[in-house]
Short mmCIF file of N, CA and C in Angstrom, two decimals:
data_model
loop_
_atom_site.label_atom_id
_atom_site.label_comp_id
_atom_site.label_asym_id
_atom_site.label_seq_id
_atom_site.Cartn_x
_atom_site.Cartn_y
_atom_site.Cartn_z
N MET U 1 280.11 341.28 37.23
CA MET U 1 280.33 339.45 37.93
C MET U 1 280.82 339.78 39.23
N ILE U 2 280.26 338.97 40.00
CA ILE U 2 280.06 339.12 41.41
C ILE U 2 281.26 337.03 41.79
N THR U 3 281.71 338.07 42.16
CA THR U 3 282.68 336.74 43.46
C THR U 3 281.75 336.37 44.82
N LEU U 4 282.48 335.55 45.45
CA LEU U 4 282.52 334.58 46.14
C LEU U 4 283.64 334.51 47.19
N ALA U 5 283.36 335.33 48.60
CA ALA U 5 284.73 335.16 48.86
C ALA U 5 284.17 333.36 49.18
N ARG U 6 285.51 332.79 49.43
CA ARG U 6 285.92 331.06 49.84
C ARG U 6 285.36 331.12 50.85
N THR U 7 284.76 330.17 51.61
CA THR U 7 283.63 329.96 52.74
C THR U 7 285.40 328.81 53.43
N LYS U 8 285.12 328.68 54.77
CA LYS U 8 286.12 328.53 55.04
C LYS U 8 286.00 326.54 54.93
N GLU U 9 286.90 325.72 54.51
CA GLU U 9 285.98 324.90 54.48
C GLU U 9 287.12 323.85 56.16
N PHE U 10 286.80 323.83 56.74
CA PHE U 10 287.33 323.65 58.80
C PHE U 10 286.71 324.65 59.41
N GLU U 11 286.56 323.62 59.91
CA GLU U 11 286.15 323.64 60.87
C GLU U 11 287.26 324.61 62.55
N VAL U 12 287.16 325.35 62.76
CA VAL U 12 289.02 326.64 63.07
C VAL U 12 289.54 325.27 64.38
N ASN U 13 288.86 325.55 65.32
CA ASN U 13 289.07 325.04 66.87
C ASN U 13 289.54 322.92 66.51
N GLU U 14 289.27 322.77 65.52
CA GLU U 14 289.59 321.60 64.68
C GLU U 14 291.44 321.65 64.38
N VAL U 15 291.03 322.53 63.40
CA VAL U 15 292.99 322.48 63.09
C VAL U 15 293.25 323.33 63.82
N LEU U 16 292.78 323.78 65.13
CA LEU U 16 293.88 324.23 65.77
C LEU U 16 294.26 323.34 67.19
N ASP U 17 293.27 322.31 67.25
CA ASP U 17 293.41 320.93 68.00
C ASP U 17 294.72 320.42 67.11
N LYS U 18 294.60 320.26 65.71
CA LYS U 18 296.14 319.99 65.16
C LYS U 18 297.22 319.83 65.47
N ALA U 19 297.58 321.44 65.84
CA ALA U 19 298.52 322.20 65.06
C ALA U 19 298.96 322.26 66.56
N ILE U 20 298.02 321.82 67.73
CA ILE U 20 298.73 321.29 69.28
C ILE U 20 299.34 320.35 69.49
N GLN U 21 298.96 319.51 69.67
CA GLN U 21 299.44 318.40 68.61
C GLN U 21 300.62 318.72 68.46
N LEU U 22 300.97 318.91 66.96
CA LEU U 22 302.01 318.97 66.63
C LEU U 22 303.32 319.95 66.79
N PHE U 23 302.56 321.35 67.25
CA PHE U 23 303.96 322.44 67.92
C PHE U 23 303.79 321.45 69.64
N TRP U 24 302.84 320.11 70.21
CA TRP U 24 303.48 319.67 71.94
C TRP U 24 304.03 318.40 71.15
N MET U 25 304.22 318.17 70.07
CA MET U 25 305.05 316.55 69.79
C MET U 25 307.02 317.42 69.43
N GLN U 26 306.59 318.48 68.37
CA GLN U 26 307.44 318.85 67.86
C GLN U 26 308.41 319.49 68.26
N GLY U 27 307.39 320.40 69.61
CA GLY U 27 307.96 322.49 69.99
C GLY U 27 307.79 323.35 68.68
N TYR U 28 308.09 324.85 68.97
CA TYR U 28 308.04 326.18 68.12
C TYR U 28 309.15 325.42 67.14
N GLU U 29 310.47 325.49 66.94
CA GLU U 29 311.66 325.94 66.57
C GLU U 29 311.18 324.37 65.38
N LYS U 30 311.32 323.45 65.89
CA LYS U 30 310.93 322.45 65.29
C LYS U 30 310.32 322.23 63.53
N THR U 31 308.80 323.08 64.19
CA THR U 31 307.97 323.12 63.21
C THR U 31 307.46 323.88 62.75
N SER U 32 307.65 323.05 61.01
CA SER U 32 308.14 324.55 59.46
C SER U 32 305.94 324.95 59.41
N MET U 33 306.55 325.79 58.61
CA MET U 33 305.04 325.77 57.98
C MET U 33 304.61 324.39 57.09
N GLN U 34 305.17 324.10 56.33
CA GLN U 34 304.81 322.83 55.61
C GLN U 34 304.02 322.09 57.02
N ASP U 35 305.29 321.76 57.59
CA ASP U 35 304.64 320.85 58.41
C ASP U 35 303.26 321.39 59.30
N LEU U 36 303.21 321.89 59.55
CA LEU U 36 301.57 322.49 59.42
C LEU U 36 300.64 322.53 59.28
N VAL U 37 301.00 322.67 58.01
CA VAL U 37 300.62 322.82 56.45
C VAL U 37 299.71 321.31 56.14
N ASP U 38 301.12 320.02 56.22
CA ASP U 38 300.29 318.73 56.40
C ASP U 38 299.83 318.48 57.17
N PHE U 39 299.87 318.62 58.57
CA PHE U 39 299.68 318.04 59.80
C PHE U 39 298.31 318.57 60.10
N MET U 40 298.35 319.71 59.70
CA MET U 40 296.22 320.77 59.63
C MET U 40 295.88 320.25 58.59
N GLY U 41 296.46 319.56 57.77
CA GLY U 41 295.30 319.50 56.51
C GLY U 41 295.15 320.84 55.62
N ILE U 42 295.41 321.93 55.44
CA ILE U 42 294.55 323.25 54.91
C ILE U 42 295.60 323.77 54.65
N HIS U 43 295.35 324.94 53.19
CA HIS U 43 295.93 325.22 52.68
C HIS U 43 296.95 326.86 53.92
N ARG U 44 298.40 326.83 53.46
CA ARG U 44 298.89 327.85 53.98
C ARG U 44 298.48 329.07 53.76
N ARG U 45 298.06 329.54 52.81
CA ARG U 45 296.93 330.22 52.60
C ARG U 45 296.20 330.76 53.51
N SER U 46 295.82 328.95 53.76
CA SER U 46 293.97 329.36 54.77
C SER U 46 294.57 330.20 56.69
N ILE U 47 296.37 329.32 56.43
CA ILE U 47 296.49 330.00 57.75
C ILE U 47 297.06 330.48 58.07
N TYR U 48 297.53 331.62 57.33
CA TYR U 48 297.50 332.89 57.48
C TYR U 48 296.51 334.07 57.85
N ASP U 49 295.35 333.13 56.55
CA ASP U 49 294.05 334.38 56.89
C ASP U 49 293.42 334.27 57.74
N THR U 50 293.43 333.15 58.87
CA THR U 50 292.88 332.05 59.74
C THR U 50 293.37 332.32 61.03
N PHE U 51 295.15 332.42 60.67
CA PHE U 51 295.63 332.27 62.03
C PHE U 51 296.74 333.21 61.86
N GLY U 52 296.96 333.84 61.11
CA GLY U 52 298.02 335.08 60.80
C GLY U 52 299.54 333.88 61.60
N ASP U 53 300.72 334.45 61.22
CA ASP U 53 301.87 333.56 61.38
C ASP U 53 302.19 332.34 61.95
N LYS U 54 303.01 331.47 62.02
CA LYS U 54 303.11 331.17 63.34
C LYS U 54 303.29 331.19 64.25
N HIS U 55 304.07 332.44 64.98
CA HIS U 55 304.25 332.26 66.16
C HIS U 55 302.62 332.88 66.62
N VAL U 56 301.38 333.86 65.95
CA VAL U 56 300.34 333.95 66.56
C VAL U 56 299.86 332.46 66.04
N LEU U 57 299.62 331.59 65.54
CA LEU U 57 298.72 330.37 65.31
C LEU U 57 299.12 329.57 66.56
N TYR U 58 300.80 329.82 67.05
CA TYR U 58 301.53 329.44 68.08
C TYR U 58 301.10 329.61 69.70
N MET U 59 301.19 331.39 69.86
CA MET U 59 300.39 330.94 70.70
C MET U 59 298.33 331.49 70.88
N LYS U 60 297.49 331.31 70.03
CA LYS U 60 296.53 330.61 69.53
C LYS U 60 296.70 329.21 70.94
N ALA U 61 297.61 328.20 70.00
CA ALA U 61 297.71 326.93 70.39
C ALA U 61 297.52 326.74 71.57
N LEU U 62 298.22 327.55 71.88
CA LEU U 62 299.39 327.48 73.61
C LEU U 62 298.02 328.03 74.38
N GLN U 63 296.81 329.00 74.07
CA GLN U 63 295.67 330.14 74.35
C GLN U 63 294.79 328.90 75.05
N ARG U 64 295.25 327.46 73.69
CA ARG U 64 293.51 327.47 73.47
C ARG U 64 293.59 325.87 74.79
N TYR U 65 294.65 325.13 74.60
CA TYR U 65 295.65 323.75 75.09
C TYR U 65 295.02 324.77 76.53
N GLU U 66 295.64 325.87 77.23
CA GLU U 66 295.69 326.25 78.83
C GLU U 66 294.22 326.51 79.23
N SER U 67 293.16 326.92 78.01
CA SER U 67 291.73 326.80 78.38
C SER U 67 291.53 325.14 79.02
N THR U 68 291.62 324.35 78.09
CA THR U 68 290.95 323.49 78.43
C THR U 68 291.68 322.88 79.63
N GLN U 69 292.87 322.41 79.61
CA GLN U 69 293.59 322.12 81.04
C GLN U 69 293.16 322.96 82.65
N TYR U 70 293.31 324.23 82.38
CA TYR U 70 293.02 324.93 82.94
C TYR U 70 291.30 324.30 83.75
N LYS U 71 290.16 324.27 82.43
CA LYS U 71 288.68 323.35 83.73
C LYS U 71 289.09 322.61 83.53
N LYS U 72 289.52 321.38 82.72
CA LYS U 72 290.14 320.34 83.30
C LYS U 72 290.17 320.43 85.06
N MET U 73 291.25 321.04 85.74
CA MET U 73 292.37 320.86 86.85
C MET U 73 290.50 321.73 87.99
N ARG U 74 289.80 323.11 87.36
CA ARG U 74 288.94 323.59 87.97
C ARG U 74 287.89 322.37 88.28
N PHE U 75 287.63 320.82 87.46
CA PHE U 75 286.61 321.36 87.16
C PHE U 75 287.14 319.72 88.70
N LEU U 76 288.28 319.35 88.47
CA LEU U 76 288.41 318.28 89.25
C LEU U 76 289.18 319.26 90.51
N VAL U 77 289.06 320.39 90.38
CA VAL U 77 289.49 320.23 92.24
C VAL U 77 287.87 321.02 92.63
N GLU U 78 286.90 320.86 91.97
CA GLU U 78 285.51 321.37 92.89
C GLU U 78 284.90 320.27 93.24
N LYS U 79 285.55 318.96 93.03
CA LYS U 79 284.16 317.70 92.67
C LYS U 79 284.55 317.81 94.62
N GLN U 80 283.19 317.28 95.01
CA GLN U 80 283.18 317.28 96.44
C GLN U 80 283.88 315.42 97.16
N GLU U 81 284.90 315.28 96.60
CA GLU U 81 285.31 314.45 97.47
C GLU U 81 286.72 314.77 98.47
N PRO U 82 287.16 313.65 99.00
CA PRO U 82 287.70 314.23 100.10
C PRO U 82 290.05 314.38 99.36
N VAL U 83 289.80 315.88 99.85
CA VAL U 83 291.04 316.58 99.31
C VAL U 83 292.20 315.83 99.07
N ARG U 84 292.06 314.97 100.34
CA ARG U 84 294.10 314.12 99.94
C ARG U 84 294.16 313.43 98.50
N GLU U 85 292.32 312.93 98.38
CA GLU U 85 291.78 312.03 96.81
C GLU U 85 291.98 312.60 95.58
N LEU U 86 291.53 314.26 95.99
CA LEU U 86 291.63 315.99 94.56
C LEU U 86 292.68 315.76 94.43
N ILE U 87 293.43 316.12 95.17
CA ILE U 87 295.33 316.41 94.78
C ILE U 87 295.80 314.77 94.30
N ARG U 88 295.64 313.69 95.33
CA ARG U 88 296.09 312.86 94.75
C ARG U 88 296.44 312.44 92.86
N GLN U 89 294.68 312.90 92.10
CA GLN U 89 294.72 312.68 91.18
C GLN U 89 295.25 314.31 90.08
N PHE U 90 294.50 314.99 91.34
CA PHE U 90 295.47 316.26 89.89
C PHE U 90 296.82 315.49 89.99
N LEU U 91 297.83 315.01 90.53
CA LEU U 91 299.13 314.56 90.51
C LEU U 91 298.81 313.40 89.97
N GLU U 92 298.15 313.12 89.42
CA GLU U 92 298.43 311.72 88.59
C GLU U 92 297.67 312.30 87.40
N SER U 93 297.03 313.80 87.11
CA SER U 93 296.39 313.85 85.86
C SER U 93 297.98 314.66 84.69
N SER U 94 299.55 314.54 85.43
CA SER U 94 300.45 314.45 85.33
C SER U 94 301.05 312.92 84.50
N MET U 95 300.09 311.96 84.64
CA MET U 95 300.72 310.88 83.75
C MET U 95 300.56 310.92 82.31
N ARG U 96 301.37 310.33 81.10
CA ARG U 96 301.24 310.03 80.25
C ARG U 96 299.42 309.59 80.00
N LYS U 97 298.66 310.53 78.60
CA LYS U 97 298.25 309.55 78.44
C LYS U 97 297.61 308.73 77.48
N GLU U 98 297.09 307.59 76.88
CA GLU U 98 297.72 307.12 75.78
C GLU U 98 296.68 308.10 74.66
N GLY U 99 298.22 308.16 73.43
CA GLY U 99 298.04 308.71 72.30
C GLY U 99 297.75 310.30 72.32
N GLU U 100 298.46 310.95 73.80
CA GLU U 100 298.65 312.20 73.57
C GLU U 100 300.52 312.14 73.38
N PRO U 101 300.98 313.16 73.25
CA PRO U 101 302.44 313.21 72.77
C PRO U 101 303.11 313.46 74.69
N GLN U 102 304.13 313.35 75.08
CA GLN U 102 304.62 313.00 76.26
C GLN U 102 304.82 314.71 76.96
N GLY U 103 304.44 314.87 78.12
CA GLY U 103 305.06 315.72 78.11
C GLY U 103 304.04 316.98 78.56
N CYS U 104 304.02 317.85 78.72
CA CYS U 104 302.87 319.10 79.10
C CYS U 104 302.98 320.14 78.55
N PHE U 105 302.24 320.57 76.59
CA PHE U 105 302.78 322.04 76.59
C PHE U 105 302.99 323.11 77.32
N ILE U 106 302.46 323.23 78.06
CA ILE U 106 302.23 323.99 79.10
C ILE U 106 303.82 324.47 79.13
N VAL U 107 304.53 323.24 80.08
CA VAL U 107 305.34 323.81 80.97
C VAL U 107 306.30 323.82 79.24
N ASN U 108 306.32 322.05 77.81
CA ASN U 108 306.75 322.17 77.75
C ASN U 108 307.82 324.12 76.40
N SER U 109 306.40 324.08 76.31
CA SER U 109 306.80 325.71 75.90
C SER U 109 307.34 326.83 76.30
N GLY U 110 307.49 326.53 77.84
CA GLY U 110 308.17 327.71 79.05
C GLY U 110 309.28 327.32 78.65
N VAL U 111 309.65 325.77 78.53
CA VAL U 111 311.21 325.82 78.85
C VAL U 111 311.89 325.97 77.69
N GLU U 112 310.69 326.15 76.32
CA GLU U 112 311.62 326.45 74.93
C GLU U 112 311.35 327.42 74.54
N LEU U 113 310.92 328.22 75.10
CA LEU U 113 310.40 329.25 74.84
C LEU U 113 310.49 330.45 75.45
N GLY U 114 310.89 329.72 76.89
CA GLY U 114 309.95 331.18 78.21
C GLY U 114 310.91 331.84 78.39
N VAL U 115 312.27 332.21 78.15
CA VAL U 115 313.44 333.29 78.52
C VAL U 115 313.15 333.72 77.25
N LEU U 116 313.19 333.05 75.98
CA LEU U 116 313.52 334.22 74.29
C LEU U 116 311.90 334.93 73.93
N ASP U 117 311.00 334.41 74.35
CA ASP U 117 310.12 334.63 73.90
C ASP U 117 309.01 335.08 75.67
N PRO U 118 308.60 336.98 75.13
CA PRO U 118 308.42 336.92 76.40
C PRO U 118 306.55 336.68 76.03
N GLU U 119 306.07 336.59 75.30
CA GLU U 119 304.46 336.43 75.20
C GLU U 119 304.12 334.58 75.94
N VAL U 120 305.16 334.37 75.56
CA VAL U 120 305.10 332.28 76.24
C VAL U 120 305.27 332.80 77.14
N ALA U 121 306.73 333.15 78.16
CA ALA U 121 306.96 333.70 79.24
C ALA U 121 305.93 334.49 80.31
N SER U 122 304.68 334.84 79.61
CA SER U 122 303.44 335.36 80.29
C SER U 122 302.61 334.48 80.51
N LEU U 123 302.07 334.32 79.11
CA LEU U 123 300.62 332.42 79.44
C LEU U 123 301.42 331.61 80.10
N VAL U 124 302.59 331.27 80.58
CA VAL U 124 302.81 329.87 81.41
C VAL U 124 303.03 330.90 82.44
N GLU U 125 303.35 331.21 82.73
CA GLU U 125 303.58 332.25 83.97
C GLU U 125 301.65 332.40 84.59
N ASN U 126 301.22 332.99 83.97
CA ASN U 126 300.05 333.20 84.23
C ASN U 126 299.12 332.09 84.78
N SER U 127 299.80 330.71 84.00
CA SER U 127 298.71 328.81 83.83
C SER U 127 298.79 329.37 84.93
N TYR U 128 300.34 329.18 84.72
CA TYR U 128 301.25 329.33 86.34
C TYR U 128 300.41 328.88 88.23
N SER U 129 300.56 330.05 87.85
CA SER U 129 299.99 331.01 88.91
C SER U 129 298.05 330.69 89.10
N LYS U 130 297.35 330.59 88.09
CA LYS U 130 296.15 329.91 88.67
C LYS U 130 296.40 328.78 88.75
N THR U 131 296.84 327.23 88.12
CA THR U 131 296.63 326.40 88.77
C THR U 131 297.07 326.31 90.23
N GLU U 132 298.36 327.37 90.81
CA GLU U 132 299.37 327.11 92.21
C GLU U 132 297.68 328.01 93.47
N LYS U 133 296.63 328.82 91.95
CA LYS U 133 296.18 329.13 93.22
C LYS U 133 294.42 328.27 93.32
N LEU U 134 294.55 327.24 92.21
CA LEU U 134 293.29 326.18 92.75
C LEU U 134 293.98 324.70 93.82
N LEU U 135 295.25 325.23 94.30
CA LEU U 135 295.99 323.93 95.03
C LEU U 135 296.14 325.07 95.85
N TYR U 136 296.07 326.24 96.09
CA TYR U 136 295.86 326.73 97.30
C TYR U 136 294.35 326.86 97.89
N ASP U 137 292.66 327.18 96.88
CA ASP U 137 292.41 326.72 97.83
C ASP U 137 291.85 325.46 97.86
N LEU U 138 292.52 324.41 97.41
CA LEU U 138 291.86 323.29 97.53
C LEU U 138 293.01 322.44 99.21
N VAL U 139 294.14 323.27 99.26
CA VAL U 139 294.74 322.21 100.88
C VAL U 139 294.21 323.89 101.19
N GLN U 140 293.25 324.68 101.58
CA GLN U 140 292.19 325.49 102.62
C GLN U 140 291.18 325.27 102.61
N THR U 141 290.57 324.45 101.82
CA THR U 141 289.29 324.04 101.79
C THR U 141 289.60 322.54 102.89
N GLY U 142 290.69 321.81 102.31
CA GLY U 142 290.88 320.54 103.24
C GLY U 142 290.98 321.15 104.76
N GLN U 143 291.82 322.07 105.32
CA GLN U 143 291.75 321.78 106.54
C GLN U 143 290.95 322.73 107.41
N GLN U 144 290.04 323.84 106.04
CA GLN U 144 288.36 323.42 106.32
C GLN U 144 288.01 322.39 107.51
N ARG U 145 287.93 321.42 106.52
CA ARG U 145 287.46 320.28 106.02
C ARG U 145 287.70 319.27 107.44
N GLY U 146 288.43 319.30 108.56
CA GLY U 146 289.28 318.93 109.24
C GLY U 146 290.37 317.60 108.58
N GLU U 147 290.71 317.78 107.23
CA GLU U 147 291.57 316.69 106.57
C GLU U 147 292.74 316.74 106.29
N LEU U 148 293.21 317.81 106.39
CA LEU U 148 294.56 318.39 106.13
C LEU U 148 294.53 319.33 107.50
N ARG U 149 295.90 318.53 108.07
CA ARG U 149 296.44 319.55 109.06
C ARG U 149 296.60 320.55 109.11
N ALA U 150 296.55 321.21 110.18
CA ALA U 150 295.90 322.76 110.88
C ALA U 150 297.03 323.49 110.79
N SER U 151 297.98 322.93 110.77
CA SER U 151 299.17 323.29 110.56
C SER U 151 300.55 323.20 109.25
N LEU U 152 299.80 322.84 108.72
CA LEU U 152 300.25 323.02 107.13
C LEU U 152 300.17 324.71 106.76
N GLU U 153 301.21 325.06 105.95
CA GLU U 153 300.70 327.02 105.72
C GLU U 153 300.52 326.48 104.74
N PRO U 154 299.31 326.97 103.99
CA PRO U 154 298.51 326.22 102.90
C PRO U 154 299.74 327.57 101.48
N GLN U 155 299.92 328.38 102.48
CA GLN U 155 301.10 329.01 100.42
C GLN U 155 302.07 328.32 100.62
N ALA U 156 303.10 327.68 101.36
CA ALA U 156 303.87 326.96 101.26
C ALA U 156 303.85 325.70 100.45
N ILE U 157 302.36 324.97 101.04
CA ILE U 157 302.24 323.95 101.30
C ILE U 157 300.94 324.13 98.95
N SER U 158 301.20 324.97 98.99
CA SER U 158 300.22 325.29 97.82
C SER U 158 301.69 325.07 96.58
N HIS U 159 303.00 325.93 96.77
CA HIS U 159 304.23 326.10 96.51
C HIS U 159 304.57 325.00 96.26
N TYR U 160 304.44 324.16 97.37
CA TYR U 160 305.32 322.65 97.38
C TYR U 160 304.79 321.93 96.10
N LEU U 161 303.66 322.11 96.01
CA LEU U 161 302.22 320.88 95.54
C LEU U 161 302.88 321.22 93.90
N MET U 162 303.01 322.98 94.05
CA MET U 162 302.54 322.97 92.10
C MET U 162 304.47 322.57 91.52
N ASN U 163 304.86 322.59 92.39
CA ASN U 163 306.57 322.03 92.45
C ASN U 163 306.45 320.91 91.48
N ALA U 164 306.09 320.32 92.58
CA ALA U 164 305.49 318.99 92.51
C ALA U 164 304.89 318.11 91.36
N TRP U 165 304.06 318.83 90.88
CA TRP U 165 303.25 318.13 89.33
C TRP U 165 304.50 318.75 88.15
N LEU U 166 304.98 320.03 88.44
CA LEU U 166 305.22 320.09 87.06
C LEU U 166 306.85 319.60 87.06
N GLY U 167 307.52 319.11 87.94
CA GLY U 167 308.60 318.32 88.14
C GLY U 167 307.93 316.92 87.63
N LEU U 168 306.61 316.36 88.16
CA LEU U 168 305.77 315.28 87.48
C LEU U 168 306.05 315.36 85.49
N ARG U 169 305.40 316.46 85.80
CA ARG U 169 304.78 316.44 83.99
C ARG U 169 306.07 317.31 83.25
N THR U 170 307.67 317.88 83.86
CA THR U 170 308.16 317.58 83.57
C THR U 170 309.45 315.51 83.04
N MET U 171 309.24 314.88 84.43
CA MET U 171 309.23 313.44 83.96
C MET U 171 308.82 313.02 82.87
N VAL U 172 307.69 313.14 83.35
CA VAL U 172 306.52 312.20 81.79
C VAL U 172 307.58 311.87 80.46
N LYS U 173 308.91 312.91 80.64
CA LYS U 173 308.42 312.64 78.99
C LYS U 173 309.72 311.90 78.62
N THR U 174 310.19 311.55 79.58
CA THR U 174 311.64 310.76 79.55
C THR U 174 311.29 309.53 80.14
N ALA U 175 310.62 309.60 81.25
CA ALA U 175 310.00 307.83 82.48
C ALA U 175 309.28 307.10 81.59
N THR U 176 310.27 305.80 82.34
CA THR U 176 309.61 304.91 81.38
C THR U 176 308.53 303.36 82.59
N ASP U 177 309.30 304.07 83.78
CA ASP U 177 308.81 303.41 84.79
C ASP U 177 307.62 304.10 85.09
N GLN U 178 306.79 304.07 84.85
CA GLN U 178 305.00 304.31 85.66
C GLN U 178 305.01 303.64 87.75
N GLY U 179 305.82 303.07 88.37
CA GLY U 179 305.71 302.54 89.11
C GLY U 179 306.39 303.75 89.24
N LYS U 180 307.80 304.60 89.21
CA LYS U 180 308.73 305.34 89.76
C LYS U 180 307.25 306.58 90.74
N LEU U 181 306.49 307.16 89.02
CA LEU U 181 305.77 307.94 88.98
C LEU U 181 305.02 308.07 90.18
N THR U 182 304.38 306.79 90.44
CA THR U 182 303.28 306.46 91.11
C THR U 182 304.27 306.39 93.10
N SER U 183 305.81 305.81 92.69
CA SER U 183 306.35 306.46 94.35
C SER U 183 306.10 307.69 94.25
N ILE U 184 306.54 308.84 93.30
CA ILE U 184 306.97 309.74 93.46
C ILE U 184 305.81 310.69 94.12
N ILE U 185 304.14 310.17 93.56
CA ILE U 185 302.93 310.79 93.82
C ILE U 185 302.46 310.16 95.40
N HIS U 186 303.52 308.68 95.53
CA HIS U 186 302.96 308.52 97.45
C HIS U 186 303.37 309.14 98.36
N THR U 187 304.69 309.57 98.44
CA THR U 187 305.61 310.47 98.95
C THR U 187 305.47 311.85 98.91
N ILE U 188 304.83 312.74 97.36
CA ILE U 188 304.80 314.03 97.75
C ILE U 188 303.04 313.76 98.94
N LEU U 189 302.00 312.78 98.40
CA LEU U 189 301.22 312.77 99.43
C LEU U 189 301.47 312.83 101.01
N ASN U 190 302.04 312.02 100.80
CA ASN U 190 302.83 311.88 102.90
C ASN U 190 303.02 312.95 103.38
N THR U 191 303.48 313.70 102.59
CA THR U 191 304.08 314.81 102.89
C THR U 191 302.71 316.20 103.29
N LEU U 192 301.66 315.63 103.61
CA LEU U 192 300.56 316.20 103.27
C LEU U 192 299.97 315.03 105.05
N ASP U 193 301.10 314.96 105.53
CA ASP U 193 300.02 313.60 106.92
C ASP U 193 300.46 314.74 107.92
#
């Protein structure tokens, strides 16, 4: 008798995107394997066979989210628009989108697990470094084009913008006043004048 291997009845990236949503909404600790089974719509055995344990699944979800976000940020900063406008768009990307969980999955992960889990801490730190490098390049481009003051120190400004961006990505978890967030972004941009 010949036995055929069961084919996967799901698309890996689709169920991984569901895992991202659930981990993003609930965090790692509050998400059980049964929650994942129910939310992802696949069998527990399929999760283990495809992704490994809960931690491996979490890391794969976090890596996929980080990769997607980084591509969006790269696309944004590579647009041929005035640099100040690109920085505004970059900061506004922190604002909550309809249908998305509050905050940022990377920031949430760093806050929840950064001290406890070296693998998460490394991924979060690497993500922050890559994003800060994009900001550094953007500031330098603005100075080369004469759009930003030459006296600005690109390294210090990229640190500042990164900190401001992370602050906004944290604030959106509880902020109900969008006008307040817009005002903060305006103030941040004024530091570039």
